PDB file of C-alpha atoms in Angstrom:
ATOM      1  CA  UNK R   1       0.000   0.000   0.000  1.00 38.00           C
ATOM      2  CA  UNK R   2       0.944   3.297   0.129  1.00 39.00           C
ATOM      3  CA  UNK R   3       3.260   2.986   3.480  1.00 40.00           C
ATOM      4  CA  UNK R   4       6.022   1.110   1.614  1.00 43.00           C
ATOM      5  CA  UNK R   5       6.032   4.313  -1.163  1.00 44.00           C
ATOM      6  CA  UNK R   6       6.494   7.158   1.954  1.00 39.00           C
ATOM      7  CA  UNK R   7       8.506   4.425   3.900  1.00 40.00           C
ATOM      8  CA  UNK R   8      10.616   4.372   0.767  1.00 44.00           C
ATOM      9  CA  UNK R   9      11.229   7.641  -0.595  1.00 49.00           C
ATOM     10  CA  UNK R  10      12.891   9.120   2.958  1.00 52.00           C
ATOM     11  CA  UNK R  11      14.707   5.863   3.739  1.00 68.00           C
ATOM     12  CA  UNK R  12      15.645   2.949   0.745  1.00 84.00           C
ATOM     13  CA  UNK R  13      19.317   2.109   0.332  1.00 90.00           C
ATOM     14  CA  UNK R  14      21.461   3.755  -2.266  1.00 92.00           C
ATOM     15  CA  UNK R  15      24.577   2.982  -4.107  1.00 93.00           C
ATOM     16  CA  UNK R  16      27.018   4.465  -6.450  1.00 94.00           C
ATOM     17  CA  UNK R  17      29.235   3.123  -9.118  1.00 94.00           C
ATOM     18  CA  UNK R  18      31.569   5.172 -11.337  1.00 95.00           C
ATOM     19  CA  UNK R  19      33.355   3.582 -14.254  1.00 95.00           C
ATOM     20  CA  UNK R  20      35.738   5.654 -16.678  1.00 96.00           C
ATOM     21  CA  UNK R  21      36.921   5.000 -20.402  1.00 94.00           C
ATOM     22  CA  UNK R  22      38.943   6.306 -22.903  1.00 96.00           C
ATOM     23  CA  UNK R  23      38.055   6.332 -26.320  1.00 95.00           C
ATOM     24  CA  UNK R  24      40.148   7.422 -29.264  1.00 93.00           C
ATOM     25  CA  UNK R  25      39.059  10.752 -31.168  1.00 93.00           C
ATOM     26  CA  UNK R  26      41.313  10.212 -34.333  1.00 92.00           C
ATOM     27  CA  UNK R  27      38.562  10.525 -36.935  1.00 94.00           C
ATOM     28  CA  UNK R  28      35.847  11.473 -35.084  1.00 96.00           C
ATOM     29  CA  UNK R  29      33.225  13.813 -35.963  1.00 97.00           C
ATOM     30  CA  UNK R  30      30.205  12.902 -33.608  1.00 98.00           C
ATOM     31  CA  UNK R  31      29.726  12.175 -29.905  1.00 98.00           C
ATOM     32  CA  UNK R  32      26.504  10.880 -29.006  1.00 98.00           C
ATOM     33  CA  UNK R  33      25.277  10.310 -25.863  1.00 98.00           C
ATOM     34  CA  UNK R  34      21.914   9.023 -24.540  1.00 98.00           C
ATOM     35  CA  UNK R  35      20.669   8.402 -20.913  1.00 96.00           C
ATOM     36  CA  UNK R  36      17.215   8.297 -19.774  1.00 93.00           C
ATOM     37  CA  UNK R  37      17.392   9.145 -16.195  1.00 94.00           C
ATOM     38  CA  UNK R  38      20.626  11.509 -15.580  1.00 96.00           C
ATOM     39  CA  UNK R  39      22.750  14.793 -16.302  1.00 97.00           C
ATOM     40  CA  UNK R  40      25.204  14.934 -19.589  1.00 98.00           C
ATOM     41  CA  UNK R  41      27.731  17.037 -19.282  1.00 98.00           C
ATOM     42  CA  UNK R  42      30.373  17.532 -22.275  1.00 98.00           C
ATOM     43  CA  UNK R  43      33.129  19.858 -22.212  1.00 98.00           C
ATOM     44  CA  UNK R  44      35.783  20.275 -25.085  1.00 97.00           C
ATOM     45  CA  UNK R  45      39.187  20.449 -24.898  1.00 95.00           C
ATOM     46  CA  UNK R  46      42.444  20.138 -26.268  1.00 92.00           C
ATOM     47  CA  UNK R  47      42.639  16.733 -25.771  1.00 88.00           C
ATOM     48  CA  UNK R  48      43.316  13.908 -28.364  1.00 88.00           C
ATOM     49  CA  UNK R  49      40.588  11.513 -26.537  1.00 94.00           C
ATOM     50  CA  UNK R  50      37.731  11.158 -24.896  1.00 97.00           C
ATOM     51  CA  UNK R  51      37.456  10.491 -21.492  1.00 97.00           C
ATOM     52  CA  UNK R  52      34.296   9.136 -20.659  1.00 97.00           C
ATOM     53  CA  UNK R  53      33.077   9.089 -17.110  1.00 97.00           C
ATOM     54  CA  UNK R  54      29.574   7.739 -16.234  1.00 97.00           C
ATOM     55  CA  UNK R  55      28.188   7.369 -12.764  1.00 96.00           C
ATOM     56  CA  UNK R  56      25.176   4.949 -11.857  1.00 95.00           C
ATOM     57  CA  UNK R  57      23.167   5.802  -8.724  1.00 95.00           C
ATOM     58  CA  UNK R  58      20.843   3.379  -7.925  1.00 94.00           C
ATOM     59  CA  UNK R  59      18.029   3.600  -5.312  1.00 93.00           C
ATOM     60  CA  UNK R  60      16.020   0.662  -3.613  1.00 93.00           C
ATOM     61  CA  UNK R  61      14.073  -0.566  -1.027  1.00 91.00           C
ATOM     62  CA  UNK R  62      16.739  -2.621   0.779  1.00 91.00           C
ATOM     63  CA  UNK R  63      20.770  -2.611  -0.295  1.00 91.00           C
ATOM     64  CA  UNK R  64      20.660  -6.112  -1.946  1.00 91.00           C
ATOM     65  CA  UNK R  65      17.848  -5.261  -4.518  1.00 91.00           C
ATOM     66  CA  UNK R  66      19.972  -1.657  -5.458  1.00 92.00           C
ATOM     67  CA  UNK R  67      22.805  -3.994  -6.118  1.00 92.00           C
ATOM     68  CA  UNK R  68      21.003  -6.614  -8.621  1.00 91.00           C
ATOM     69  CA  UNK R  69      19.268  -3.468 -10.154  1.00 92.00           C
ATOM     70  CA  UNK R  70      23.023  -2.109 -10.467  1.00 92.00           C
ATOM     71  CA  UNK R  71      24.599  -5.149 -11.951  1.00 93.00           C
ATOM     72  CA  UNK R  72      22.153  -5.217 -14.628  1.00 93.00           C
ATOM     73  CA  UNK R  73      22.456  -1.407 -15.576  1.00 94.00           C
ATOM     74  CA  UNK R  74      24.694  -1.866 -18.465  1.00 95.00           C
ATOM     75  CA  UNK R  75      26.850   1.427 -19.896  1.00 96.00           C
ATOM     76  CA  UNK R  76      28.850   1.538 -23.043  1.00 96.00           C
ATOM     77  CA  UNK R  77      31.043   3.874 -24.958  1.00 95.00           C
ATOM     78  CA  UNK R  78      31.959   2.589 -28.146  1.00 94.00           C
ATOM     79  CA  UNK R  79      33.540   3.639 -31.347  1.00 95.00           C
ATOM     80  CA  UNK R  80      31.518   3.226 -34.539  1.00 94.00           C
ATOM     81  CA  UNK R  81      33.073   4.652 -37.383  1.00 95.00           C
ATOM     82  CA  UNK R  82      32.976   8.319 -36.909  1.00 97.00           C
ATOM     83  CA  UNK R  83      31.061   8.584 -34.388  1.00 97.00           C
ATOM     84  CA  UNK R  84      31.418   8.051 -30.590  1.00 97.00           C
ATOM     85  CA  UNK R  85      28.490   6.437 -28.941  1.00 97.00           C
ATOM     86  CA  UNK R  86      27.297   6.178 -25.085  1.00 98.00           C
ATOM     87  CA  UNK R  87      24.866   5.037 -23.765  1.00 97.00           C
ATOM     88  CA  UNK R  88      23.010   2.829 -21.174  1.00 96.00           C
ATOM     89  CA  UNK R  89      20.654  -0.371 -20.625  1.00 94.00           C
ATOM     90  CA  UNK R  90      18.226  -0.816 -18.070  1.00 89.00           C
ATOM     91  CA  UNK R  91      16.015  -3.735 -17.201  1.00 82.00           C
ATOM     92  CA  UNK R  92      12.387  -2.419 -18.007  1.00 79.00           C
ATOM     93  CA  UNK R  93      10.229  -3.221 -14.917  1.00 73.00           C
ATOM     94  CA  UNK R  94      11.693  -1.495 -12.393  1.00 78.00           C
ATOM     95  CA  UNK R  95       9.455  -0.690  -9.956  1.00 78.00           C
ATOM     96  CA  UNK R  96       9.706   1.066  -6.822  1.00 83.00           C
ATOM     97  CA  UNK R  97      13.662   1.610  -7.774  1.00 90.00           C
ATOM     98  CA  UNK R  98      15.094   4.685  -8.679  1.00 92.00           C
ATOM     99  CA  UNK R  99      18.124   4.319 -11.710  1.00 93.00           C
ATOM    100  CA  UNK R 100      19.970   7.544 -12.546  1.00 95.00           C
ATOM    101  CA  UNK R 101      23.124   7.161 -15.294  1.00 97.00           C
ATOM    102  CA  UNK R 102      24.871  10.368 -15.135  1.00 97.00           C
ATOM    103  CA  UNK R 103      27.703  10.903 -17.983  1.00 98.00           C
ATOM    104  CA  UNK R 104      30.752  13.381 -17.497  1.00 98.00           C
ATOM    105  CA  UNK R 105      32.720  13.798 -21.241  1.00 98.00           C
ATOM    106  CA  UNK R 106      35.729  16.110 -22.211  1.00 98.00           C
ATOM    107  CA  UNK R 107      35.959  15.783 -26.272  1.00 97.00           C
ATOM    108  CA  UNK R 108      37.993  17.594 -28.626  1.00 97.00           C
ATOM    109  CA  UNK R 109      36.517  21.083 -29.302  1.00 96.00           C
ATOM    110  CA  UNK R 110      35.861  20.199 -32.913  1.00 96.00           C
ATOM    111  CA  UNK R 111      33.215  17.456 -32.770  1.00 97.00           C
ATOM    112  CA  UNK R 112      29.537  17.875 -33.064  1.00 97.00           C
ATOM    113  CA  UNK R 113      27.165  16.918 -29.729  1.00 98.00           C
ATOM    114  CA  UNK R 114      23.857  14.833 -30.218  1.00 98.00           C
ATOM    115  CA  UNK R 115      22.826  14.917 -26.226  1.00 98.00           C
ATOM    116  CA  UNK R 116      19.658  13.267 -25.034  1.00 98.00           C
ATOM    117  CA  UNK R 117      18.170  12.591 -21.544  1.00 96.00           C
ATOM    118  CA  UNK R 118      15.119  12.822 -20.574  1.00 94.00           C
ATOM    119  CA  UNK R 119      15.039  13.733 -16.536  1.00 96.00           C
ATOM    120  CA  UNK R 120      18.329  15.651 -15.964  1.00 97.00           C
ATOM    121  CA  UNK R 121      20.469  18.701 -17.466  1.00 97.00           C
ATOM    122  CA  UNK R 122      22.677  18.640 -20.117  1.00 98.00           C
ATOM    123  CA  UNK R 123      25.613  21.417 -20.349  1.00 98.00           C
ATOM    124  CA  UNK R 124      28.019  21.580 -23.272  1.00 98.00           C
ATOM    125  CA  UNK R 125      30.964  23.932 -23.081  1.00 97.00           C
ATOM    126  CA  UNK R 126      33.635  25.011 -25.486  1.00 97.00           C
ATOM    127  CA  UNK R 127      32.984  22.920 -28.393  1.00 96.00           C
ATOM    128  CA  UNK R 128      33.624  24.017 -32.043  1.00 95.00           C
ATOM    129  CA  UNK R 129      30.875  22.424 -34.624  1.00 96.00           C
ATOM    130  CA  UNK R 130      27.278  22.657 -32.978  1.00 96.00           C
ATOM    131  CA  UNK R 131      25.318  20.934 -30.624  1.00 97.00           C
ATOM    132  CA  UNK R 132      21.575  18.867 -30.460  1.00 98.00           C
ATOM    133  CA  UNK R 133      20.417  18.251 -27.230  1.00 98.00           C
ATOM    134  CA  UNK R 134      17.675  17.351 -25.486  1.00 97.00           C
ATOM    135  CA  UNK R 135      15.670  16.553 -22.398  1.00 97.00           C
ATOM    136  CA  UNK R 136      12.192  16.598 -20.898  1.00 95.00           C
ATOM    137  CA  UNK R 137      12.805  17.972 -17.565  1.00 96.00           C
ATOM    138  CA  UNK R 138      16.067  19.619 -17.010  1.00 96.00           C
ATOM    139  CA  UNK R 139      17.764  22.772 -17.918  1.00 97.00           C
ATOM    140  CA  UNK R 140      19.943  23.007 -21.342  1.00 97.00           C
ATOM    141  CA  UNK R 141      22.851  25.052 -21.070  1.00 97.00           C
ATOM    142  CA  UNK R 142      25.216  25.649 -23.917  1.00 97.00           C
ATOM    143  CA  UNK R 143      28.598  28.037 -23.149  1.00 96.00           C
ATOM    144  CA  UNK R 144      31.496  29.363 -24.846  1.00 95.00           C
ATOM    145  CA  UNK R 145      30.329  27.404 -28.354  1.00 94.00           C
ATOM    146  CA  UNK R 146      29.631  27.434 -31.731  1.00 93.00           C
ATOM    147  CA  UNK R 147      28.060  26.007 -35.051  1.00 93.00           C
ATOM    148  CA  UNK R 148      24.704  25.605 -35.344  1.00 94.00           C
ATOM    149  CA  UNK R 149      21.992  24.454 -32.287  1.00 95.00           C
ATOM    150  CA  UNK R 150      19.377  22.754 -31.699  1.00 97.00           C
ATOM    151  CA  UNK R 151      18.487  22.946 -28.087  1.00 97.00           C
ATOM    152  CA  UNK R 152      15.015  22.089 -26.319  1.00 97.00           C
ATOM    153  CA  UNK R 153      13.566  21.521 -23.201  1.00 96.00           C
ATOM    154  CA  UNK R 154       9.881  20.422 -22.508  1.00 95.00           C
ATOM    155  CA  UNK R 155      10.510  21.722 -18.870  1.00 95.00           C
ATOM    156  CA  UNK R 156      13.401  23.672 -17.672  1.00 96.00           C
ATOM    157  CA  UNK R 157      15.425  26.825 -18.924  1.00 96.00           C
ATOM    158  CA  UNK R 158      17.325  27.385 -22.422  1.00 96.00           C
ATOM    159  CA  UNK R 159      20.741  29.122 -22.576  1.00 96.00           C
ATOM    160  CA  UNK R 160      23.016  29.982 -25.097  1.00 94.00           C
ATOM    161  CA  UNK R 161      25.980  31.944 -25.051  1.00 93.00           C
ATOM    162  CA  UNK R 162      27.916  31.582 -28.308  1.00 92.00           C
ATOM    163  CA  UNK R 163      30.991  32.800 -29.764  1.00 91.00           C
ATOM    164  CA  UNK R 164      29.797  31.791 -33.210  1.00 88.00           C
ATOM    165  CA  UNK R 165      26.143  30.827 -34.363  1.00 88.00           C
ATOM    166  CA  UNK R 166      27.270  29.228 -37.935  1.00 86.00           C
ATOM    167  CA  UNK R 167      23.969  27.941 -39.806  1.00 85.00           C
ATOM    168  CA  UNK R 168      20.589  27.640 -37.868  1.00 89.00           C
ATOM    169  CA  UNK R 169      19.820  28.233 -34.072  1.00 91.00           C
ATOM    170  CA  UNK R 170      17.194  26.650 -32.492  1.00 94.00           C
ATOM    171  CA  UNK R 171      16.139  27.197 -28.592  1.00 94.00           C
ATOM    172  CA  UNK R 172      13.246  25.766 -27.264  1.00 95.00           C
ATOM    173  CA  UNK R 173      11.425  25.096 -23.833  1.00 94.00           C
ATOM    174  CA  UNK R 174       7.541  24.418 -23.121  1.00 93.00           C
ATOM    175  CA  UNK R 175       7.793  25.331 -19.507  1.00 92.00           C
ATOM    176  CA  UNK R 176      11.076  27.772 -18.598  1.00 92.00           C
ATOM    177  CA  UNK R 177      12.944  30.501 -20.231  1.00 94.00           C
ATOM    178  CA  UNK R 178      15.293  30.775 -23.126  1.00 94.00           C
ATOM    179  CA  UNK R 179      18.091  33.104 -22.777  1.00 93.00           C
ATOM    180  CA  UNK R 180      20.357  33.313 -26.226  1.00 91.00           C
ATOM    181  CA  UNK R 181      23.981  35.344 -26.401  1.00 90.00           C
ATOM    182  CA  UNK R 182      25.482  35.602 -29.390  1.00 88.00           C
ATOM    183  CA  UNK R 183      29.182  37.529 -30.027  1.00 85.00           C
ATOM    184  CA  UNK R 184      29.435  37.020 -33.608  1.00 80.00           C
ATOM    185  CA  UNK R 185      26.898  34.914 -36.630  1.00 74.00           C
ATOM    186  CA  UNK R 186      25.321  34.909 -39.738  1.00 71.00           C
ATOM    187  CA  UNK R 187      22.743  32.069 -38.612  1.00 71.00           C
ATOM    188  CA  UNK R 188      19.009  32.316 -38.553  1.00 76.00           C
ATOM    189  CA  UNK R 189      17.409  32.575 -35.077  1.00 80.00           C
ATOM    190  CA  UNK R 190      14.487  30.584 -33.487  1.00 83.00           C
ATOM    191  CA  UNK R 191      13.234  30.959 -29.954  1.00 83.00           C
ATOM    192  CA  UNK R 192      10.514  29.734 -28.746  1.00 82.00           C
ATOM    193  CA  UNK R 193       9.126  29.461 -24.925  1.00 80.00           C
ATOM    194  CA  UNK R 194       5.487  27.915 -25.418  1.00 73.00           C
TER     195      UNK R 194
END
């Protein structure tokens, strides 16, 4: 009934895993990352990989369930052609736990972001060739960027503060604000807060 739902949301057991890769950027024009419950945060840099951090937190009723829950949660970061991929697998029925796969990415500035989550933020900063990203509830936050965008949110804030809007800029939120900076660009401009 509904005692084990309030008995569960103050107490439950939690546990956190953190595993890192590195995945070579020689070639590579696309990261793509995908998470359904959990922040994505990409910065670039002037590395020559990608170092690819993702975090599980998993919440259950008692300690042994968040740990079968956990050991089924399956994240990968793989390499397919040019393109880097991550992303995560979940078993579907999962009720009464709580799965969150957070990813933390530094990329060379010059490859393009296709971000996607659908409860949690996603920030991109310093990247050279555009971003796409998405999520349902969360803020999107792009800095110190450029190429073209494509950012939405169904419920949180919009930002953009861009050194260079090169080809089409698109900023869009349902339920929040959308706050666009641009220094320099020839791109066409779309805003929308419904």
């Amino acid at each position: 009934g509904d005692d084990v739902v309030s008995e569960f949301s103050g107490s439950g057991e939690e546990i956190e895993e953190t595993r890192e890769w590195t995945v070579e950027a020689s070639g590579v024009a696309l990261l793509q990352a995908d998470t359904s419950t959990g922040a994505i945060a990409v910065e670039g840099t002037y590395l020559e990989d990608i170092p690819v951090r993702a975090t599980k937190k998993v919440k259950a009723r008692t300690r042994q369930q968040a740990e079968e829950c956990a050991a089924q949660v399956e994240v990968h970061a793989q390499r397919e052609g040019d393109t880097v991929r991550i992303w995560e697998e979940r078993p579907r029925n999962l009720s009464g736990i709580r799965v969150e796969v957070r990813y933390l990415v530094r990329c060379p500035r010059q490859l393009a972001l296709r971000l996607n989550t659908l409860n949690g933020a996603v920030t991109t900063q310093g990247t050279r060739a555009g971003v796409e990203a998405s999520t349902l509830n969360g803020k999107v936050e792009v800095k110190d960027s450029q190429g073209p965008m494509k950012l939405h949110s169904k419920n949180g804030k919009v930002t953009a503060h861009l050194d260079l809007l090169s080809g089409r800029g698109e900023f869009e939120t349902a339920n929040g604000k959308v706050e666009v900076v641009v220094r320099a660009g020839q791109g066409a401009i779309e805003a929308k807060t419904l």
